[in-house]
Amino acid sequence: MRKAAAVHAHPFSMLTFLYRFLFLLIIPLARGFLSALTGDLLSWISGAWMDILTVLLIFLLAWKKWDCFKYYMDERGIFYTSGIFFKHETFIPVDRICTCAVMRPFWLRPLKVARLRVDTIARGANKADVSFYSGEREAARILSLCRGVPEESADEVHAAYRPRISGVVFLSLFTSNSFLGIVFISTFISQAGQILGQELADLMLATFEELSRRVAFGLPPIAAGVAIALLVGWLAAFLLNLLQTKNLCTLRVGDSLHVSGGVLVEKEYVLRARDISFVDIRQSLLTRLLGRYSVFLNAIGFNKDKSDISAVIPFSSRRKTREQLSRLLPEYTVSARTLKPNFGAIFKFLIDPFWPCVLIPAGTVVACWLLPKWTGLIGFAGFMLSLPALWFLGVRILDFLSSGVSRDGDCYTLRYSNRYYLHTVVFPFDKIALVNVRQSILQRGDRKCDLKVSTRAEGRFRHHIRNLDWDGVLELFDAGDEEPF
């Protein structure tokens, strides 16, 4: 690797390094606090030179960190150096790079700056192996090296899929989380108050309170406020998801998958098909009733951040989903289930949602009887809490009707539910980290068991299928004729 040819990252990186040294501001803050306690203003002014030196030191350390980071990449791999006080030299062969991602936020596009992220199996799930800023041309060059074909070549594209905008819209509709939207809005109001003045933040909150009173329609204002907050939070999350996934395009180029999309932040990913841990065909209760599927990927470096693209096939029919999946990832074959729970196991599926569905209404009735003046608020709270419990019950009923395991060659298909989603997970045998066949006392009589399969990519995932045939599971995973203890 040509160390002498290593170059600096884009100078914009210096701004991103500043936050790592902001802890040094504790020095001028401590001086100001002590001066305020003693009332010695002249002493604080005379020592202002120390505050100026601290700020200059922060900028100097940020510049030095940028100066010490250099990289070089060609068809063999990427070499980079880092560290101010302790120098580190790292080389990552190109065939060990699992995912290379390029992010182009809208505020950096006028500067023609992009952020690169390189991931391998070596680092943890929360941090990329190396991440830095570069010019857009350099980012495109590195992306093409990771893809393994020249940037200008289009003949190697084996399959391409660009969903309709309606599919992206419906995906955002059914995957938006009200809580995350509320967190985003509250953070926005807080930051707006700090930047534009506390009066603006107080005005926003006062407007929300007045709106809650006007649309209460007989409900307590706090209940209307909760409903409005959930609705507005869901709308905010919907818009964020839509902007995150719009312009989605997936290409199969050789043995690599190229995924791009996004509006506020344009994102491109290149990942090797063999590094995909599993393909997750996901449904909610509503999309299951509508007969629609969305395909997600779990791979090292893919969907690492919350703003990443995760779905490669959004909101499609069963036929179209299988058709596109076979074109983009022919290695992952969905097979019909061969092992499934028996009818006597239905209570095992319903026990978890059964108690909330019974206890929440019962608790609401008792609370209304004990506190009659709060009947309106308690009834609304009980109704709101009952909705997710009933939804969970519906998911578990569908889980019982569809869960199971199958195998086609070295490719496994697992069907199960996790919280509020139904999953059809497909992965090859070499992605299995652990197979746990567990049997309770009640299952021993009819030789049934629970199957837990762990796969590893960005973190460890455990796939749990309930009440399968013991002998069938052992045969499916080539475990021999082992007997349970």
Coordinates of C-alpha atoms in Angstrom, one line a residue:
M1 CA 0.0 0.0 0.0
R2 CA 1.4 3.4 -1.0
K3 CA 1.7 5.2 2.3
A4 CA 3.4 8.2 0.7
A5 CA 0.3 8.8 -1.5
A6 CA -2.0 9.2 1.5
V7 CA -3.9 12.4 1.6
H8 CA -5.9 14.4 4.1
A9 CA -9.7 14.2 4.4
H10 CA -11.7 17.2 3.4
P11 CA -11.0 20.3 5.6
F12 CA -14.6 20.3 6.7
S13 CA -13.7 17.4 9.0
M14 CA -12.0 19.9 11.3
L15 CA -15.4 21.3 12.3
T16 CA -16.7 17.8 13.1
F17 CA -13.6 17.2 15.3
L18 CA -14.3 20.3 17.5
Y19 CA -17.0 18.6 19.6
R20 CA -14.5 16.0 20.8
F21 CA -12.6 18.7 22.7
L22 CA -15.5 20.8 23.9
F23 CA -15.0 19.3 27.4
L24 CA -12.0 21.7 27.8
L25 CA -14.6 24.5 28.0
I26 CA -15.1 23.4 31.6
I27 CA -12.0 25.5 32.4
P28 CA -13.6 29.0 31.5
L29 CA -16.9 27.8 32.9
A30 CA -15.4 26.9 36.2
R31 CA -13.6 30.2 36.4
G32 CA -16.8 32.1 35.6
F33 CA -18.7 30.1 38.3
L34 CA -16.0 30.8 41.0
S35 CA -15.9 34.5 40.0
A36 CA -19.7 34.7 40.3
L37 CA -19.5 33.2 43.8
T38 CA -16.8 35.5 45.1
G39 CA -17.9 38.6 43.2
D40 CA -14.4 39.3 42.0
L41 CA -15.1 40.6 38.5
L42 CA -11.7 42.2 38.1
S43 CA -10.0 38.9 38.8
W44 CA -12.1 37.2 36.2
I45 CA -11.4 39.9 33.5
S46 CA -7.6 39.7 34.3
G47 CA -7.7 35.9 33.7
A48 CA -9.6 36.1 30.4
W49 CA -6.3 35.3 28.6
M50 CA -6.7 31.7 30.0
D51 CA -10.2 31.4 28.4
I52 CA -8.8 32.6 25.1
L53 CA -6.0 30.1 25.2
T54 CA -8.5 27.3 26.0
V55 CA -10.6 28.2 22.9
L56 CA -7.4 28.4 20.8
L57 CA -6.3 25.0 22.2
I58 CA -9.6 23.4 21.1
F59 CA -9.2 24.7 17.6
L60 CA -5.6 23.6 17.5
L61 CA -6.4 20.0 18.6
A62 CA -9.2 19.8 16.0
W63 CA -6.7 20.9 13.3
K64 CA -4.1 18.5 14.6
K65 CA -6.6 15.6 14.5
W66 CA -7.4 16.4 10.9
D67 CA -3.7 16.7 10.1
C68 CA -2.9 13.3 11.6
F69 CA -5.7 11.6 9.7
K70 CA -4.6 10.5 6.2
Y71 CA -5.8 7.8 3.9
Y72 CA -5.2 6.2 0.6
M73 CA -7.3 3.7 -1.3
D74 CA -6.9 1.7 -4.5
E75 CA -8.2 -1.7 -5.8
R76 CA -6.3 -3.5 -3.0
G77 CA -7.9 -1.8 0.0
I78 CA -7.8 1.3 2.1
F79 CA -4.9 2.5 4.3
Y80 CA -5.3 5.2 6.9
T81 CA -3.4 6.8 9.8
S82 CA -4.9 8.5 12.8
G83 CA -4.1 9.6 16.4
I84 CA -2.6 12.8 17.8
F85 CA -0.5 11.4 20.6
F86 CA -0.5 7.8 19.6
K87 CA -0.2 7.1 15.9
H88 CA -2.3 4.2 14.4
E89 CA -1.8 2.7 11.0
T90 CA -4.6 0.5 9.6
F91 CA -5.0 -1.4 6.4
I92 CA -8.4 -2.9 5.3
P93 CA -8.3 -5.2 2.3
V94 CA -11.1 -4.4 -0.2
D95 CA -12.4 -8.0 0.0
R96 CA -12.9 -7.5 3.8
I97 CA -15.1 -4.4 3.4
C98 CA -18.6 -5.4 4.0
T99 CA -20.4 -2.1 3.3
C100 CA -19.2 1.2 2.0
A101 CA -21.7 4.1 2.4
V102 CA -21.6 7.7 1.1
M103 CA -23.9 10.4 2.7
R104 CA -24.5 13.7 1.0
P105 CA -26.5 16.0 3.4
F106 CA -28.2 18.9 1.6
W107 CA -26.2 21.5 3.6
L108 CA -22.9 20.0 2.2
R109 CA -24.0 19.6 -1.4
P110 CA -23.1 23.3 -2.3
L111 CA -19.6 22.6 -1.0
K112 CA -19.5 19.3 -2.9
V113 CA -18.6 17.4 0.3
A114 CA -19.7 13.9 1.2
R115 CA -19.2 11.6 4.2
L116 CA -17.8 8.2 3.7
R117 CA -18.3 5.2 6.0
V118 CA -16.5 1.9 5.7
D119 CA -17.6 -1.1 7.7
T120 CA -16.1 -4.5 8.3
I121 CA -16.9 -7.4 10.6
A122 CA -14.1 -6.3 13.0
R123 CA -15.8 -3.3 14.7
G124 CA -18.9 -3.2 16.8
A125 CA -22.5 -2.4 15.8
N126 CA -22.4 1.2 17.0
K127 CA -19.3 2.5 15.2
A128 CA -17.9 2.3 11.7
D129 CA -14.4 1.1 11.1
V130 CA -13.5 4.4 9.5
S131 CA -15.6 7.5 8.7
F132 CA -14.4 10.7 7.1
Y133 CA -15.4 13.6 4.8
S134 CA -14.1 13.9 1.2
G135 CA -15.0 15.6 -2.1
E136 CA -17.9 14.1 -4.1
R137 CA -15.6 12.9 -6.9
E138 CA -13.3 11.1 -4.4
A139 CA -16.3 9.5 -2.7
A140 CA -17.6 8.2 -6.0
R141 CA -14.1 6.8 -6.8
I142 CA -14.0 4.9 -3.5
L143 CA -17.5 3.7 -3.9
S144 CA -16.7 2.2 -7.3
L145 CA -13.6 0.5 -5.9
C146 CA -15.7 -1.2 -3.2
R147 CA -18.3 -2.2 -5.9
G148 CA -15.5 -3.9 -7.9
V149 CA -16.4 -2.4 -11.3
P150 CA -15.5 0.9 -12.9
E151 CA -17.7 3.8 -12.0
E152 CA -18.7 4.5 -15.6
S153 CA -19.6 0.8 -16.4
A154 CA -23.3 0.0 -16.6
D155 CA -23.0 -3.3 -18.4
E156 CA -22.5 -5.2 -15.1
V157 CA -25.9 -4.3 -13.7
H158 CA -27.7 -7.7 -13.5
A159 CA -30.9 -6.4 -12.0
A160 CA -32.5 -3.0 -11.0
Y161 CA -35.5 -2.1 -8.9
R162 CA -36.9 1.4 -8.5
P163 CA -40.3 1.3 -6.6
R164 CA -43.2 3.5 -7.3
I165 CA -43.5 6.6 -5.1
S166 CA -46.8 5.1 -3.7
G167 CA -44.9 2.1 -2.3
V168 CA -42.5 4.4 -0.5
V169 CA -45.4 6.5 0.8
F170 CA -47.2 3.5 2.2
L171 CA -44.0 2.1 3.7
S172 CA -43.6 5.4 5.6
L173 CA -47.2 5.4 6.6
F174 CA -47.1 1.9 8.2
T175 CA -43.6 2.1 9.7
S176 CA -43.8 5.6 11.3
N177 CA -43.4 5.7 15.1
S178 CA -45.3 8.4 17.0
F179 CA -42.9 8.4 19.9
L180 CA -39.9 9.1 17.7
G181 CA -41.8 12.0 16.1
I182 CA -42.7 13.4 19.5
V183 CA -39.0 13.3 20.5
F184 CA -38.1 15.0 17.3
I185 CA -40.7 17.8 17.7
S186 CA -39.8 18.4 21.4
T187 CA -36.1 18.6 20.5
F188 CA -37.0 21.1 17.7
I189 CA -39.0 23.3 20.1
S190 CA -36.2 23.2 22.7
Q191 CA -33.5 24.1 20.1
A192 CA -35.7 26.8 18.6
G193 CA -36.1 28.3 22.1
Q194 CA -32.3 28.4 22.6
I195 CA -31.6 29.8 19.2
L196 CA -34.5 32.2 18.6
G197 CA -35.5 33.0 22.1
Q198 CA -37.5 31.4 24.9
E199 CA -40.5 33.5 23.9
L200 CA -40.9 31.5 20.7
A201 CA -40.8 28.1 22.6
D202 CA -43.4 29.4 25.1
L203 CA -45.6 30.6 22.2
M204 CA -45.5 27.1 20.6
L205 CA -46.4 25.5 23.8
A206 CA -49.2 28.0 24.5
T207 CA -50.6 27.4 21.0
F208 CA -50.6 23.6 21.6
E209 CA -52.5 24.1 24.9
E210 CA -55.1 26.3 23.2
L211 CA -55.6 23.8 20.4
S212 CA -56.0 21.0 22.9
R213 CA -58.8 22.9 24.6
R214 CA -60.6 23.7 21.4
V215 CA -60.6 20.2 19.9
A216 CA -61.4 18.4 23.2
F217 CA -65.0 17.6 22.1
G218 CA -66.1 16.7 25.6
L219 CA -62.8 15.0 26.6
P220 CA -60.5 16.3 29.3
P221 CA -58.0 18.8 27.6
I222 CA -55.1 16.6 28.7
A223 CA -56.6 13.6 26.8
A224 CA -57.0 15.8 23.7
G225 CA -53.5 17.0 24.1
V226 CA -52.2 13.4 24.2
A227 CA -54.1 12.5 21.1
I228 CA -52.9 15.6 19.2
A229 CA -49.3 14.9 20.3
L230 CA -49.5 11.3 19.0
L231 CA -51.0 12.4 15.7
V232 CA -48.5 15.3 15.2
G233 CA -45.7 13.0 16.3
W234 CA -46.8 10.3 13.8
L235 CA -47.0 12.9 11.0
A236 CA -43.5 14.2 11.8
A237 CA -42.1 10.6 11.8
F238 CA -44.0 9.9 8.5
L239 CA -42.4 12.9 6.8
L240 CA -38.9 12.0 8.1
N241 CA -39.3 8.4 6.9
L242 CA -40.6 9.6 3.5
L243 CA -37.7 12.0 3.0
Q244 CA -35.3 9.2 4.1
T245 CA -36.5 6.6 1.6
K246 CA -37.7 8.7 -1.4
N247 CA -35.9 8.0 -4.7
L248 CA -35.0 4.5 -3.5
C249 CA -33.2 2.5 -6.1
T250 CA -31.6 -1.0 -5.7
L251 CA -29.1 -2.5 -8.2
R252 CA -27.4 -5.9 -8.4
V253 CA -23.9 -5.4 -9.8
G254 CA -21.9 -8.6 -9.9
D255 CA -21.8 -10.0 -6.4
S256 CA -22.6 -6.6 -4.8
L257 CA -25.8 -4.8 -4.0
H258 CA -26.0 -1.0 -4.6
V259 CA -28.7 0.8 -2.7
S260 CA -29.4 4.6 -3.0
G261 CA -32.1 7.1 -2.0
G262 CA -33.0 10.0 0.3
V263 CA -33.9 13.6 -0.2
L264 CA -32.5 15.7 2.7
V265 CA -29.5 13.3 2.9
E266 CA -28.7 11.5 -0.3
K267 CA -27.4 8.0 0.6
E268 CA -25.6 5.3 -1.4
Y269 CA -24.5 1.9 -0.1
V270 CA -22.4 -0.8 -1.7
L271 CA -22.6 -4.1 0.2
R272 CA -21.6 -7.7 -0.8
A273 CA -24.4 -10.2 -1.1
R274 CA -22.4 -12.7 0.8
D275 CA -22.1 -10.3 3.8
I276 CA -25.9 -10.0 4.2
S277 CA -26.8 -11.8 7.5
F278 CA -30.5 -12.3 6.6
V279 CA -33.3 -11.0 4.5
D280 CA -36.3 -9.9 6.5
I281 CA -39.7 -9.9 4.7
R282 CA -41.7 -7.9 7.2
Q283 CA -45.5 -7.3 7.8
S284 CA -47.5 -5.4 10.3
L285 CA -51.1 -6.5 11.2
L286 CA -52.6 -4.0 8.7
T287 CA -50.2 -4.8 5.8
R288 CA -50.8 -8.5 6.4
L289 CA -54.6 -7.9 6.0
L290 CA -53.8 -5.9 2.9
G291 CA -51.5 -8.6 1.5
R292 CA -48.5 -6.3 1.3
Y293 CA -44.9 -7.0 2.1
S294 CA -41.7 -5.0 2.7
V295 CA -38.2 -6.4 2.4
F296 CA -35.5 -5.3 4.8
L297 CA -31.8 -6.3 5.0
N298 CA -29.6 -7.0 7.9
A299 CA -25.9 -6.6 7.0
I300 CA -22.8 -5.2 8.5
G301 CA -22.7 -1.5 8.0
F302 CA -26.2 -1.4 6.5
N303 CA -28.9 0.3 8.6
K304 CA -26.3 1.2 11.2
D305 CA -27.7 4.7 11.8
K306 CA -31.3 5.6 12.4
S307 CA -31.2 7.8 9.2
D308 CA -30.1 4.9 7.1
I309 CA -32.2 3.2 4.4
S310 CA -33.3 -0.2 5.6
A311 CA -36.1 -1.4 3.2
V312 CA -35.0 -2.4 -0.3
I313 CA -38.4 -3.5 -1.5
P314 CA -41.2 -1.4 0.1
F315 CA -44.9 -2.3 0.2
S316 CA -45.3 -4.7 -2.6
S317 CA -47.6 -7.7 -3.3
R318 CA -46.5 -11.2 -2.6
R319 CA -45.8 -12.0 -6.3
K320 CA -43.9 -8.8 -7.0
T321 CA -41.9 -9.2 -3.7
R322 CA -40.7 -12.7 -4.6
E323 CA -40.1 -11.7 -8.2
Q324 CA -37.8 -8.7 -7.3
L325 CA -36.1 -10.6 -4.5
S326 CA -35.2 -13.5 -6.8
R327 CA -33.7 -10.9 -9.2
L328 CA -31.8 -8.9 -6.7
L329 CA -30.8 -11.7 -4.3
P330 CA -31.2 -15.1 -5.9
E331 CA -29.0 -16.6 -3.2
Y332 CA -31.9 -16.1 -0.7
T333 CA -34.7 -18.4 -1.6
V334 CA -38.0 -18.3 0.3
S335 CA -39.4 -21.8 0.8
A336 CA -42.8 -23.1 2.0
R337 CA -42.9 -24.1 5.6
T338 CA -42.5 -27.7 6.4
L339 CA -42.6 -27.5 10.2
K340 CA -45.4 -25.6 12.0
P341 CA -47.0 -25.5 15.5
N342 CA -49.9 -27.9 16.2
F343 CA -53.3 -26.5 17.1
G344 CA -52.9 -27.4 20.8
A345 CA -50.1 -24.8 21.0
I346 CA -52.4 -21.8 20.4
F347 CA -52.4 -20.8 24.1
K348 CA -48.6 -20.5 24.0
F349 CA -49.0 -17.8 21.4
L350 CA -51.8 -16.0 23.1
I351 CA -50.6 -16.0 26.7
D352 CA -48.5 -12.8 26.4
P353 CA -51.2 -10.6 24.9
F354 CA -54.0 -12.3 26.9
W355 CA -53.2 -10.7 30.2
P356 CA -53.0 -7.0 29.0
C357 CA -56.2 -7.5 27.0
V358 CA -58.0 -8.6 30.2
L359 CA -56.2 -6.6 32.9
I360 CA -56.3 -3.2 31.2
P361 CA -60.1 -3.0 30.8
A362 CA -60.6 -4.5 34.2
G363 CA -58.2 -2.0 35.8
T364 CA -60.0 0.8 33.9
V365 CA -63.4 -0.2 35.3
V366 CA -62.1 -0.4 38.9
A367 CA -60.3 2.9 38.6
C368 CA -63.4 4.6 37.3
W369 CA -65.4 3.1 40.2
L370 CA -62.9 4.3 42.8
L371 CA -62.3 7.8 41.2
P372 CA -65.7 8.8 39.6
K373 CA -64.6 12.4 39.1
W374 CA -61.7 11.2 36.9
T375 CA -63.9 8.9 34.8
G376 CA -63.4 10.7 31.5
L377 CA -59.6 10.8 31.8
I378 CA -59.3 7.2 33.1
G379 CA -61.6 5.9 30.4
F380 CA -59.6 7.6 27.7
A381 CA -56.3 6.3 29.1
G382 CA -57.7 2.8 29.4
F383 CA -58.9 2.9 25.8
M384 CA -55.6 4.1 24.5
L385 CA -53.7 1.4 26.4
S386 CA -56.1 -1.3 25.2
L387 CA -55.5 -0.5 21.5
P388 CA -51.8 -1.8 21.4
A389 CA -52.8 -4.8 23.6
L390 CA -55.6 -5.8 21.1
W391 CA -53.2 -5.1 18.2
F392 CA -50.6 -7.4 19.8
L393 CA -53.3 -10.1 20.2
G394 CA -54.1 -9.9 16.5
V395 CA -50.4 -10.2 15.6
R396 CA -50.0 -13.3 17.7
I397 CA -53.1 -14.9 16.2
L398 CA -51.6 -14.4 12.7
D399 CA -48.3 -15.6 14.1
F400 CA -49.9 -18.9 15.2
L401 CA -51.5 -19.4 11.7
S402 CA -48.3 -18.7 9.8
S403 CA -45.2 -19.4 11.9
G404 CA -42.9 -22.3 11.0
V405 CA -39.5 -23.4 9.5
S406 CA -38.4 -24.7 6.2
R407 CA -35.2 -25.4 4.3
D408 CA -34.2 -25.3 0.6
G409 CA -30.7 -26.6 0.2
D410 CA -28.5 -24.5 2.5
C411 CA -31.1 -21.7 2.8
Y412 CA -33.4 -21.5 5.8
T413 CA -36.8 -19.7 6.0
L414 CA -38.1 -18.9 9.5
R415 CA -41.6 -17.4 10.0
Y416 CA -42.4 -15.8 13.4
S417 CA -43.5 -12.6 15.1
N418 CA -41.5 -10.1 17.2
R419 CA -43.5 -7.5 19.0
Y420 CA -45.9 -5.9 16.5
Y421 CA -44.4 -7.3 13.3
L422 CA -44.6 -10.6 11.4
H423 CA -41.2 -11.7 10.0
T424 CA -40.2 -14.1 7.2
V425 CA -36.5 -14.4 7.6
V426 CA -34.2 -16.0 5.0
F427 CA -30.5 -16.8 5.5
P428 CA -27.9 -19.4 4.5
F429 CA -26.5 -22.0 6.8
D430 CA -23.2 -20.2 7.2
K431 CA -24.8 -17.2 8.8
I432 CA -26.0 -19.2 11.8
A433 CA -24.2 -18.3 15.0
L434 CA -26.2 -20.6 17.4
V435 CA -29.1 -23.0 17.3
N436 CA -30.9 -23.4 20.6
V437 CA -33.6 -26.1 20.8
R438 CA -35.4 -25.6 24.1
Q439 CA -38.0 -27.9 25.6
S440 CA -40.2 -27.2 28.6
I441 CA -41.7 -29.9 30.9
L442 CA -45.1 -29.6 29.2
Q443 CA -43.5 -30.0 25.7
R444 CA -41.7 -33.2 26.6
G445 CA -44.8 -35.4 26.5
D446 CA -45.6 -34.8 22.8
R447 CA -41.9 -34.1 21.8
K448 CA -42.4 -30.4 21.0
C449 CA -39.8 -27.7 21.4
D450 CA -39.1 -24.0 20.9
L451 CA -36.5 -23.1 18.3
K452 CA -34.1 -20.1 18.8
V453 CA -31.7 -19.4 16.0
S454 CA -29.1 -16.6 16.5
T455 CA -27.5 -14.8 13.5
R456 CA -24.8 -12.1 13.8
A457 CA -24.2 -9.0 11.7
E458 CA -24.9 -5.6 13.2
G459 CA -25.4 -7.0 16.6
R460 CA -26.8 -10.4 17.5
F461 CA -30.3 -11.3 16.4
R462 CA -32.4 -14.1 17.9
H463 CA -35.2 -15.6 15.9
H464 CA -37.8 -17.5 18.0
I465 CA -40.3 -20.0 16.7
R466 CA -42.7 -21.7 19.1
N467 CA -43.8 -25.2 19.6
L468 CA -42.3 -27.2 16.7
D469 CA -41.8 -30.9 16.3
W470 CA -38.5 -32.0 18.1
D471 CA -37.5 -34.6 15.6
G472 CA -38.3 -32.4 12.6
V473 CA -36.1 -29.6 14.0
L474 CA -33.1 -31.9 14.6
E475 CA -33.5 -33.3 11.1
L476 CA -33.8 -29.8 9.5
F477 CA -30.6 -28.6 11.2
D478 CA -28.7 -31.9 10.7
A479 CA -28.4 -32.3 14.4
G480 CA -28.6 -36.1 14.4
D481 CA -30.7 -38.2 16.7
E482 CA -30.0 -36.3 19.9
E483 CA -32.4 -36.9 22.8
P484 CA -33.6 -34.2 25.1
F485 CA -32.4 -34.3 28.7

